[in-house]
PDB file of C-alpha atoms in Angstrom:
ATOM      1  CA  MET A   1       0.000   0.000   0.000  1.00 80.00           C
ATOM      2  CA  LEU A   2       1.535   3.278  -1.151  1.00 87.00           C
ATOM      3  CA  LEU A   3       0.521   6.715   0.078  1.00 91.00           C
ATOM      4  CA  THR A   4       0.780   8.116  -3.451  1.00 90.00           C
ATOM      5  CA  GLN A   5      -1.784   5.573  -4.663  1.00 92.00           C
ATOM      6  CA  SER A   6      -4.234   6.000  -1.785  1.00 96.00           C
ATOM      7  CA  LYS A   7      -7.112   8.314  -1.041  1.00 98.00           C
ATOM      8  CA  ILE A   8      -6.197  10.517   1.924  1.00 98.00           C
ATOM      9  CA  ILE A   9      -9.031  11.690   4.162  1.00 99.00           C
ATOM     10  CA  VAL A  10      -8.117  14.480   6.567  1.00 99.00           C
ATOM     11  CA  THR A  11     -10.493  15.880   9.165  1.00 99.00           C
ATOM     12  CA  GLY A  12     -10.025  19.143  11.023  1.00 98.00           C
ATOM     13  CA  GLY A  13     -11.636  21.817  13.117  1.00 97.00           C
ATOM     14  CA  PRO A  14     -14.356  21.620  15.767  1.00 98.00           C
ATOM     15  CA  THR A  15     -17.959  20.498  15.585  1.00 98.00           C
ATOM     16  CA  ARG A  16     -21.000  22.295  16.958  1.00 98.00           C
ATOM     17  CA  GLU A  17     -23.851  20.807  18.966  1.00 98.00           C
ATOM     18  CA  TRP A  18     -26.759  23.245  19.076  1.00 98.00           C
ATOM     19  CA  PHE A  19     -29.085  23.460  22.073  1.00 96.00           C
ATOM     20  CA  ASP A  20     -31.243  26.300  20.733  1.00 96.00           C
ATOM     21  CA  PRO A  21     -31.342  28.251  17.434  1.00 96.00           C
ATOM     22  CA  ILE A  22     -28.520  30.633  18.383  1.00 96.00           C
ATOM     23  CA  ARG A  23     -26.266  28.775  20.854  1.00 96.00           C
ATOM     24  CA  TYR A  24     -24.179  25.655  20.747  1.00 97.00           C
ATOM     25  CA  ILE A  25     -21.566  23.524  22.530  1.00 96.00           C
ATOM     26  CA  SER A  26     -18.164  23.477  20.808  1.00 97.00           C
ATOM     27  CA  ASN A  27     -14.436  23.867  21.466  1.00 94.00           C
ATOM     28  CA  ALA A  28     -11.552  26.165  20.578  1.00 92.00           C
ATOM     29  CA  SER A  29     -10.106  24.173  17.656  1.00 94.00           C
ATOM     30  CA  SER A  30      -9.181  26.479  14.760  1.00 95.00           C
ATOM     31  CA  GLY A  31      -8.662  23.767  12.141  1.00 96.00           C
ATOM     32  CA  LYS A  32      -5.153  25.044  11.332  1.00 96.00           C
ATOM     33  CA  MET A  33      -3.535  21.654  11.990  1.00 96.00           C
ATOM     34  CA  GLY A  34      -6.079  19.934   9.768  1.00 98.00           C
ATOM     35  CA  VAL A  35      -5.484  22.390   6.931  1.00 98.00           C
ATOM     36  CA  ALA A  36      -1.707  21.914   7.214  1.00 98.00           C
ATOM     37  CA  LEU A  37      -2.191  18.141   7.058  1.00 98.00           C
ATOM     38  CA  ALA A  38      -4.506  18.375   4.046  1.00 98.00           C
ATOM     39  CA  ASP A  39      -2.009  20.636   2.259  1.00 98.00           C
ATOM     40  CA  GLU A  40       0.784  18.141   2.882  1.00 98.00           C
ATOM     41  CA  ALA A  41      -1.429  15.165   2.000  1.00 98.00           C
ATOM     42  CA  TYR A  42      -2.238  16.688  -1.383  1.00 98.00           C
ATOM     43  CA  LYS A  43       1.478  16.768  -2.187  1.00 97.00           C
ATOM     44  CA  LYS A  44       1.451  12.988  -1.747  1.00 97.00           C
ATOM     45  CA  SER A  45      -1.897  12.126  -3.337  1.00 97.00           C
ATOM     46  CA  ARG A  46      -4.157  14.146  -5.606  1.00 96.00           C
ATOM     47  CA  ASP A  47      -7.048  12.095  -4.201  1.00 98.00           C
ATOM     48  CA  THR A  48      -7.197  14.101  -0.977  1.00 98.00           C
ATOM     49  CA  VAL A  49     -10.364  15.258   0.765  1.00 99.00           C
ATOM     50  CA  PHE A  50     -10.568  17.608   3.744  1.00 99.00           C
ATOM     51  CA  ILE A  51     -13.639  17.174   5.946  1.00 99.00           C
ATOM     52  CA  HIS A  52     -13.877  20.115   8.295  1.00 98.00           C
ATOM     53  CA  GLY A  53     -16.094  21.616  10.935  1.00 98.00           C
ATOM     54  CA  PRO A  54     -16.867  25.347  11.144  1.00 97.00           C
ATOM     55  CA  ILE A  55     -13.540  27.106  10.520  1.00 96.00           C
ATOM     56  CA  ASN A  56     -12.381  30.406   9.063  1.00 94.00           C
ATOM     57  CA  GLU A  57     -13.021  30.197   5.311  1.00 93.00           C
ATOM     58  CA  TYR A  58      -9.750  32.037   4.708  1.00 92.00           C
ATOM     59  CA  TYR A  59      -7.832  28.932   5.821  1.00 92.00           C
ATOM     60  CA  ILE A  60      -9.187  26.846   2.928  1.00 93.00           C
ATOM     61  CA  MET A  61      -9.446  29.532   0.254  1.00 92.00           C
ATOM     62  CA  ASP A  62      -8.294  28.346  -3.189  1.00 94.00           C
ATOM     63  CA  ARG A  63      -7.241  24.918  -1.945  1.00 96.00           C
ATOM     64  CA  PRO A  64      -6.790  22.374  -4.796  1.00 97.00           C
ATOM     65  CA  TYR A  65      -8.331  19.464  -2.911  1.00 98.00           C
ATOM     66  CA  ARG A  66     -11.970  18.756  -2.136  1.00 97.00           C
ATOM     67  CA  CYS A  67     -13.326  20.388   1.031  1.00 98.00           C
ATOM     68  CA  VAL A  68     -16.414  18.956   2.722  1.00 98.00           C
ATOM     69  CA  PRO A  69     -17.966  21.154   5.441  1.00 98.00           C
ATOM     70  CA  VAL A  70     -19.832  19.566   8.350  1.00 98.00           C
ATOM     71  CA  GLU A  71     -21.525  20.931  11.450  1.00 98.00           C
ATOM     72  CA  SER A  72     -22.068  18.272  14.124  1.00 98.00           C
ATOM     73  CA  THR A  73     -20.155  15.194  15.228  1.00 98.00           C
ATOM     74  CA  ALA A  74     -22.867  13.030  13.666  1.00 98.00           C
ATOM     75  CA  ASP A  75     -22.346  14.923  10.390  1.00 99.00           C
ATOM     76  CA  LEU A  76     -18.598  14.328  10.632  1.00 99.00           C
ATOM     77  CA  LEU A  77     -19.104  10.594  11.150  1.00 99.00           C
ATOM     78  CA  ALA A  78     -21.432  10.370   8.145  1.00 98.00           C
ATOM     79  CA  ALA A  79     -18.974  12.264   5.940  1.00 99.00           C
ATOM     80  CA  VAL A  80     -16.015  10.101   6.997  1.00 98.00           C
ATOM     81  CA  LEU A  81     -17.907   6.860   6.384  1.00 97.00           C
ATOM     82  CA  ALA A  82     -19.081   8.120   2.986  1.00 97.00           C
ATOM     83  CA  GLU A  83     -15.461   8.700   1.926  1.00 97.00           C
ATOM     84  CA  LEU A  84     -13.967   5.538   3.430  1.00 95.00           C
ATOM     85  CA  SER A  85     -12.674   3.111   0.797  1.00 93.00           C
ATOM     86  CA  GLU A  86      -9.646   0.965  -0.006  1.00 93.00           C
ATOM     87  CA  PRO A  87      -6.866   1.892  -0.195  1.00 95.00           C
ATOM     88  CA  CYS A  88      -7.044   4.984   1.968  1.00 97.00           C
ATOM     89  CA  VAL A  89      -5.431   6.822   4.847  1.00 98.00           C
ATOM     90  CA  LEU A  90      -7.647   8.499   7.436  1.00 98.00           C
ATOM     91  CA  ILE A  91      -6.055  11.303   9.455  1.00 99.00           C
ATOM     92  CA  MET A  92      -8.500  12.232  12.213  1.00 98.00           C
ATOM     93  CA  ALA A  93      -7.214  15.644  13.282  1.00 97.00           C
ATOM     94  CA  ALA A  94     -10.667  17.097  13.948  1.00 97.00           C
ATOM     95  CA  ALA A  95     -11.786  17.909  17.480  1.00 96.00           C
ATOM     96  CA  PRO A  96     -15.382  16.659  17.514  1.00 97.00           C
ATOM     97  CA  ALA A  97     -17.611  17.440  20.464  1.00 97.00           C
ATOM     98  CA  ASP A  98     -17.953  14.423  22.759  1.00 96.00           C
ATOM     99  CA  TYR A  99     -21.419  15.384  23.988  1.00 98.00           C
ATOM    100  CA  THR A 100     -24.586  16.767  22.431  1.00 98.00           C
ATOM    101  CA  PRO A 101     -27.789  18.063  24.036  1.00 98.00           C
ATOM    102  CA  VAL A 102     -30.470  15.409  24.462  1.00 98.00           C
ATOM    103  CA  ALA A 103     -33.041  17.919  23.218  1.00 95.00           C
ATOM    104  CA  ARG A 104     -32.723  21.056  21.104  1.00 94.00           C
ATOM    105  CA  SER A 105     -35.095  23.913  21.778  1.00 95.00           C
ATOM    106  CA  GLY A 106     -36.877  25.307  18.746  1.00 95.00           C
ATOM    107  CA  GLU A 107     -36.806  28.745  20.323  1.00 96.00           C
ATOM    108  CA  LYS A 108     -34.146  30.757  22.102  1.00 94.00           C
ATOM    109  CA  ILE A 109     -33.916  29.688  25.733  1.00 92.00           C
ATOM    110  CA  LYS A 110     -34.699  32.837  27.678  1.00 91.00           C
ATOM    111  CA  LYS A 111     -32.573  34.071  30.538  1.00 89.00           C
ATOM    112  CA  SER A 112     -34.094  33.531  33.969  1.00 87.00           C
ATOM    113  CA  ASP A 113     -33.081  33.975  37.604  1.00 83.00           C
ATOM    114  CA  GLY A 114     -32.329  30.268  37.963  1.00 88.00           C
ATOM    115  CA  ASP A 115     -29.490  28.149  36.617  1.00 93.00           C
ATOM    116  CA  LEU A 116     -29.654  26.623  33.153  1.00 91.00           C
ATOM    117  CA  VAL A 117     -29.198  22.858  33.101  1.00 93.00           C
ATOM    118  CA  ILE A 118     -28.668  21.130  29.756  1.00 95.00           C
ATOM    119  CA  THR A 119     -28.803  17.337  29.737  1.00 97.00           C
ATOM    120  CA  MET A 120     -26.172  15.898  27.412  1.00 97.00           C
ATOM    121  CA  LYS A 121     -25.585  12.526  25.778  1.00 98.00           C
ATOM    122  CA  ARG A 122     -22.561  11.036  24.086  1.00 98.00           C
ATOM    123  CA  THR A 123     -21.976  11.790  20.424  1.00 98.00           C
ATOM    124  CA  PRO A 124     -20.972   8.967  18.053  1.00 97.00           C
ATOM    125  CA  ASP A 125     -17.391   7.763  18.524  1.00 97.00           C
ATOM    126  CA  ILE A 126     -15.989   8.176  15.025  1.00 98.00           C
ATOM    127  CA  LEU A 127     -12.773   6.193  15.460  1.00 98.00           C
ATOM    128  CA  LYS A 128     -14.640   3.382  17.209  1.00 97.00           C
ATOM    129  CA  ASN A 129     -17.104   3.212  14.317  1.00 97.00           C
ATOM    130  CA  VAL A 130     -14.263   3.121  11.792  1.00 97.00           C
ATOM    131  CA  ALA A 131     -12.525   0.337  13.750  1.00 97.00           C
ATOM    132  CA  GLU A 132     -15.713  -1.738  13.815  1.00 96.00           C
ATOM    133  CA  ILE A 133     -16.250  -1.280  10.078  1.00 95.00           C
ATOM    134  CA  ARG A 134     -12.645  -2.224   9.297  1.00 94.00           C
ATOM    135  CA  LYS A 135     -13.056  -5.398  11.335  1.00 94.00           C
ATOM    136  CA  SER A 136     -16.521  -6.411  10.133  1.00 94.00           C
ATOM    137  CA  ARG A 137     -15.731  -5.829   6.451  1.00 92.00           C
ATOM    138  CA  GLY A 138     -12.190  -7.161   6.598  1.00 91.00           C
ATOM    139  CA  LEU A 139     -10.732  -3.902   5.302  1.00 88.00           C
ATOM    140  CA  VAL A 140      -6.954  -4.201   5.412  1.00 91.00           C
ATOM    141  CA  ASP A 141      -5.854  -1.406   3.079  1.00 94.00           C
ATOM    142  CA  ILE A 142      -6.888   1.382   5.435  1.00 96.00           C
ATOM    143  CA  PHE A 143      -4.420   3.218   7.669  1.00 97.00           C
ATOM    144  CA  VAL A 144      -5.874   5.249  10.526  1.00 98.00           C
ATOM    145  CA  ALA A 145      -4.018   8.001  12.368  1.00 98.00           C
ATOM    146  CA  GLY A 146      -5.834   9.420  15.370  1.00 98.00           C
ATOM    147  CA  PHE A 147      -5.163  12.528  17.427  1.00 96.00           C
ATOM    148  CA  ALA A 148      -5.282  13.075  21.171  1.00 93.00           C
ATOM    149  CA  ALA A 149      -5.432  16.566  22.657  1.00 87.00           C
ATOM    150  CA  GLU A 150      -4.861  16.102  26.381  1.00 86.00           C
ATOM    151  CA  THR A 151      -3.976  18.101  29.504  1.00 83.00           C
ATOM    152  CA  ILE A 152      -3.215  15.428  32.141  1.00 85.00           C
ATOM    153  CA  ASN A 153      -1.847  11.863  32.010  1.00 84.00           C
ATOM    154  CA  THR A 154      -1.244  12.647  28.372  1.00 87.00           C
ATOM    155  CA  GLU A 155       0.805   9.648  27.253  1.00 89.00           C
ATOM    156  CA  GLU A 156      -1.322   7.201  29.235  1.00 91.00           C
ATOM    157  CA  TYR A 157      -4.508   8.440  27.572  1.00 93.00           C
ATOM    158  CA  ALA A 158      -2.945   8.537  24.107  1.00 94.00           C
ATOM    159  CA  VAL A 159      -1.643   4.959  24.265  1.00 95.00           C
ATOM    160  CA  LYS A 160      -4.975   3.771  25.652  1.00 95.00           C
ATOM    161  CA  LYS A 161      -6.775   5.410  22.719  1.00 96.00           C
ATOM    162  CA  LEU A 162      -4.280   3.938  20.246  1.00 97.00           C
ATOM    163  CA  LYS A 163      -5.084   0.434  21.456  1.00 96.00           C
ATOM    164  CA  SER A 164      -8.802   0.726  22.191  1.00 96.00           C
ATOM    165  CA  LYS A 165      -9.588   2.276  18.788  1.00 96.00           C
ATOM    166  CA  SER A 166      -7.311  -0.115  16.850  1.00 96.00           C
ATOM    167  CA  LEU A 167      -5.322   2.785  15.416  1.00 98.00           C
ATOM    168  CA  ASP A 168      -2.165   2.455  13.372  1.00 97.00           C
ATOM    169  CA  MET A 169      -0.801   5.654  14.863  1.00 98.00           C
ATOM    170  CA  ILE A 170      -1.791   8.383  17.278  1.00 98.00           C
ATOM    171  CA  CYS A 171      -0.510  11.954  17.470  1.00 97.00           C
ATOM    172  CA  LEU A 172      -0.509  13.400  20.972  1.00 94.00           C
ATOM    173  CA  ASN A 173      -0.307  17.039  21.868  1.00 91.00           C
ATOM    174  CA  ASP A 174      -0.545  18.473  25.352  1.00 87.00           C
ATOM    175  CA  VAL A 175      -2.746  21.504  24.761  1.00 85.00           C
ATOM    176  CA  SER A 176      -1.833  22.948  28.164  1.00 85.00           C
ATOM    177  CA  VAL A 177       1.725  23.608  26.930  1.00 87.00           C
ATOM    178  CA  GLU A 178       2.409  27.026  25.425  1.00 86.00           C
ATOM    179  CA  GLY A 179       2.792  26.777  21.664  1.00 83.00           C
ATOM    180  CA  ALA A 180       0.927  23.479  21.429  1.00 82.00           C
ATOM    181  CA  GLY A 181      -2.655  24.492  22.109  1.00 77.00           C
ATOM    182  CA  PHE A 182      -5.590  25.393  19.912  1.00 85.00           C
ATOM    183  CA  ASN A 183      -5.463  28.313  17.480  1.00 85.00           C
ATOM    184  CA  THR A 184      -1.664  28.543  17.416  1.00 90.00           C
ATOM    185  CA  ASP A 185       0.647  28.445  14.394  1.00 94.00           C
ATOM    186  CA  THR A 186       2.998  25.971  16.102  1.00 95.00           C
ATOM    187  CA  ASN A 187       2.597  22.569  17.678  1.00 95.00           C
ATOM    188  CA  ILE A 188       4.476  20.038  19.781  1.00 94.00           C
ATOM    189  CA  MET A 189       3.667  16.427  19.011  1.00 94.00           C
ATOM    190  CA  THR A 190       4.512  12.956  20.243  1.00 95.00           C
ATOM    191  CA  ILE A 191       3.639  10.139  17.862  1.00 97.00           C
ATOM    192  CA  PHE A 192       2.938   6.603  19.066  1.00 97.00           C
ATOM    193  CA  THR A 193       2.598   3.731  16.604  1.00 97.00           C
ATOM    194  CA  ALA A 194       0.897   0.364  16.853  1.00 95.00           C
ATOM    195  CA  ALA A 195       4.372  -1.161  16.441  1.00 93.00           C
ATOM    196  CA  GLY A 196       5.430   0.422  19.732  1.00 94.00           C
ATOM    197  CA  GLU A 197       7.476   3.312  18.374  1.00 95.00           C
ATOM    198  CA  ARG A 198       7.576   6.729  20.028  1.00 96.00           C
ATOM    199  CA  ILE A 199       8.584   9.757  17.960  1.00 97.00           C
ATOM    200  CA  GLU A 200       8.894  13.225  19.481  1.00 95.00           C
ATOM    201  CA  LEU A 201       8.404  16.344  17.382  1.00 95.00           C
ATOM    202  CA  PRO A 202       9.682  19.501  19.136  1.00 94.00           C
ATOM    203  CA  MET A 203       7.913  22.832  18.774  1.00 95.00           C
ATOM    204  CA  GLN A 204       7.717  23.740  15.112  1.00 96.00           C
ATOM    205  CA  SER A 205       5.275  25.219  12.634  1.00 97.00           C
ATOM    206  CA  LYS A 206       2.127  23.234  12.010  1.00 96.00           C
ATOM    207  CA  ASN A 207       3.190  22.906   8.373  1.00 97.00           C
ATOM    208  CA  LEU A 208       6.396  21.185   9.454  1.00 98.00           C
ATOM    209  CA  VAL A 209       4.504  19.034  11.963  1.00 97.00           C
ATOM    210  CA  ALA A 210       2.194  17.953   9.134  1.00 98.00           C
ATOM    211  CA  GLU A 211       5.178  17.093   6.934  1.00 98.00           C
ATOM    212  CA  ASN A 212       6.656  14.934   9.695  1.00 98.00           C
ATOM    213  CA  ILE A 213       3.341  13.198  10.380  1.00 98.00           C
ATOM    214  CA  LEU A 214       2.929  12.298   6.699  1.00 98.00           C
ATOM    215  CA  ARG A 215       6.501  10.999   6.697  1.00 97.00           C
ATOM    216  CA  GLN A 216       5.716   8.729   9.643  1.00 97.00           C
ATOM    217  CA  ILE A 217       2.584   7.492   7.885  1.00 97.00           C
ATOM    218  CA  GLU A 218       4.685   6.608   4.837  1.00 96.00           C
ATOM    219  CA  ILE A 219       7.075   4.694   7.093  1.00 95.00           C
ATOM    220  CA  GLY A 220       4.146   2.889   8.699  1.00 95.00           C
ATOM    221  CA  LEU A 221       2.751   1.907   5.313  1.00 94.00           C
ATOM    222  CA  SER A 222       6.151   0.652   4.130  1.00 92.00           C
ATOM    223  CA  GLN A 223       6.403  -1.592   7.189  1.00 87.00           C
ATOM    224  CA  ARG A 224       3.210  -3.347   6.148  1.00 79.00           C
ATOM    225  CA  GLY A 225       5.053  -4.754   3.166  1.00 62.00           C
TER     226      GLY A 225
END
């Protein structure tokens, strides 16, 4: 399986989970890392698609690859599954919301003297769904790279996610560290592979981080034989 002969699916940015017509639950992801990865992926394969949540349109202006906008985590899952095929590489750099309101009000929830309590439920686990589909359909020519944005017990959580989601690789960044958080132009990354390798990327531009991640994916694919 060669990267140059594979479809590359990159996801990036946040998702939004609306609880009334004007307000939503989301996070601070800018999508910059996802855009950098999609740019680098396109250098490797012209069959590159970037599935992104709500991000600044300037970031994807005049990009040569296909861009697919989504809103919610459920939308992101549907878009990823629609693109999944063999051979392909999935780079899950998006930061989807983990919870969504159980009910969405059709009208603006008015301010009152009391507290506002919103009951939430889990959103679909995209990487878990992909792992189950790979297993049930016997898909072997798919390489999945996940991302973990953590603040505590970072390596423990990243390795746990690598194994529990049957990933080929996971890219960890501690978003509590200056220069590695959301909406920055730099990142600090530690890559863990299913083969047990650990690769540290010091602080560098997100473009350079993306280049190094794609290089590690190529190495991972070459090790498959």
